[in-house]
């Protein structure tokens, strides 16, 4: 079984007492992201099949207590696996790719071939980005359709979804930083997508939602707006986005 990390200090303590030749694998995940659920199962299956091959750490990338770790290890998307030995970076595996994760463990642990149940090593049909599994577009009309299908899934990936520049732990723009601070202040739980890591989403969502800028906040797949709108909503309604209470309808257009 992997070790569930509760704060950044636990990672340092474990790294500090791990022998120099032993592999350490950090699994950064988000609870709301379906590809993370799948990869968490693969991670646990590997840890169970080969408990001595590595020290296996599971880290909730959205937990405030782990914010400095996600910053230090530059986690901009989940699932995200980091391979370390003697505190030195060896490899990262980003996205939901069970076969790649398995082969990276085999390569760096020196423990040979891992025997896992077949279903644990099947690569899903899509590629993963920012924690969301996407369809592989074939081109032309199919591709356009796939982008819209993908965006439709993305905006509903969590009840409250924030599309931002950077991550909550490391916002890359003042507007995104302010919106993260507002949500944190109001204790709103949300999923996030770093649009700087995916230009297709960055440009596509502007058209899809007819909103030209970031951040963009969605509630149950419906656009609420950018920073100015969300700020206004919080000022006008103390219950805005409070769990169990629906927000007012979204504004018709960006100005
Ligand atoms: N007043 C806007 C500010 C947001 C904004 O102007 N964002 C710009 C700069 S970070 C943006 O996203 N530009 C489009 C882009 O970078 O793709 C709001 O309420 O959200």
Short mmCIF file of N, CA, C and O and ligand atoms in Angstrom, two decimals, residues 165 173 175 202 206 212-215 226-229, ligand 1:
data_model
loop_
_atom_site.label_atom_id
_atom_site.label_comp_id
_atom_site.label_asym_id
_atom_site.label_seq_id
_atom_site.Cartn_x
_atom_site.Cartn_y
_atom_site.Cartn_z
N UNK A 165 -4.86 30.39 -15.09
CA UNK A 165 -3.47 30.38 -15.55
C UNK A 165 -2.61 29.91 -14.37
O UNK A 165 -2.56 30.59 -13.34
N UNK A 173 -0.95 34.34 -12.96
CA UNK A 173 -1.52 35.62 -13.38
C UNK A 173 -2.29 36.19 -12.18
O UNK A 173 -2.87 35.43 -11.39
N UNK A 175 -5.07 37.84 -11.97
CA UNK A 175 -6.52 37.62 -11.94
C UNK A 175 -6.84 36.22 -11.39
O UNK A 175 -7.73 36.05 -10.57
N UNK A 202 -7.16 26.34 -24.01
CA UNK A 202 -7.10 27.79 -23.78
C UNK A 202 -7.86 28.56 -24.87
O UNK A 202 -8.67 29.42 -24.58
N UNK A 206 -12.58 29.69 -25.11
CA UNK A 206 -13.02 31.09 -25.36
C UNK A 206 -14.20 31.08 -26.33
O UNK A 206 -15.16 31.83 -26.17
N UNK A 212 -13.79 35.71 -23.48
CA UNK A 212 -12.45 35.86 -24.06
C UNK A 212 -11.26 35.75 -23.12
O UNK A 212 -10.11 35.76 -23.58
N UNK A 213 -11.49 35.67 -21.83
CA UNK A 213 -10.35 35.74 -20.90
C UNK A 213 -10.40 34.65 -19.83
O UNK A 213 -11.40 33.96 -19.66
N UNK A 214 -9.29 34.56 -19.10
CA UNK A 214 -9.19 33.69 -17.93
C UNK A 214 -8.81 34.53 -16.72
O UNK A 214 -8.13 35.53 -16.89
N UNK A 215 -9.29 34.16 -15.53
CA UNK A 215 -9.94 32.90 -15.16
C UNK A 215 -11.39 32.82 -15.63
O UNK A 215 -12.02 33.84 -15.91
N UNK A 226 -15.82 35.55 -15.16
CA UNK A 226 -14.42 35.75 -14.77
C UNK A 226 -14.33 36.34 -13.37
O UNK A 226 -15.32 36.33 -12.60
N UNK A 227 -13.19 36.88 -13.05
CA UNK A 227 -12.95 37.40 -11.71
C UNK A 227 -13.95 38.48 -11.30
O UNK A 227 -14.53 38.43 -10.21
N UNK A 228 -14.19 39.44 -12.20
CA UNK A 228 -15.06 40.57 -11.83
C UNK A 228 -16.46 40.10 -11.46
O UNK A 228 -17.05 40.53 -10.48
N UNK A 229 -17.00 39.17 -12.28
CA UNK A 229 -18.37 38.67 -12.03
C UNK A 229 -18.42 37.90 -10.71
O UNK A 229 -19.32 38.09 -9.90
N1 LIG B 1 -11.47 41.45 -15.90
C1 LIG B 1 -11.16 40.08 -16.26
C2 LIG B 1 -9.68 39.92 -16.18
C3 LIG B 1 -9.16 38.70 -16.86
C4 LIG B 1 -8.21 39.00 -18.01
O1 LIG B 1 -8.16 40.13 -18.54
N2 LIG B 1 -7.45 37.96 -18.45
C5 LIG B 1 -6.56 38.10 -19.57
C6 LIG B 1 -5.12 38.26 -19.07
S1 LIG B 1 -4.64 37.09 -17.81
C7 LIG B 1 -6.68 36.84 -20.46
O2 LIG B 1 -7.06 35.78 -20.02
N3 LIG B 1 -6.40 36.97 -21.77
C8 LIG B 1 -6.58 35.92 -22.73
C9 LIG B 1 -5.50 34.90 -22.74
O3 LIG B 1 -4.43 35.10 -22.12
O4 LIG B 1 -5.65 33.85 -23.42
C10 LIG B 1 -11.92 39.13 -15.32
O5 LIG B 1 -12.83 39.60 -14.66
O6 LIG B 1 -11.64 37.93 -15.24
#
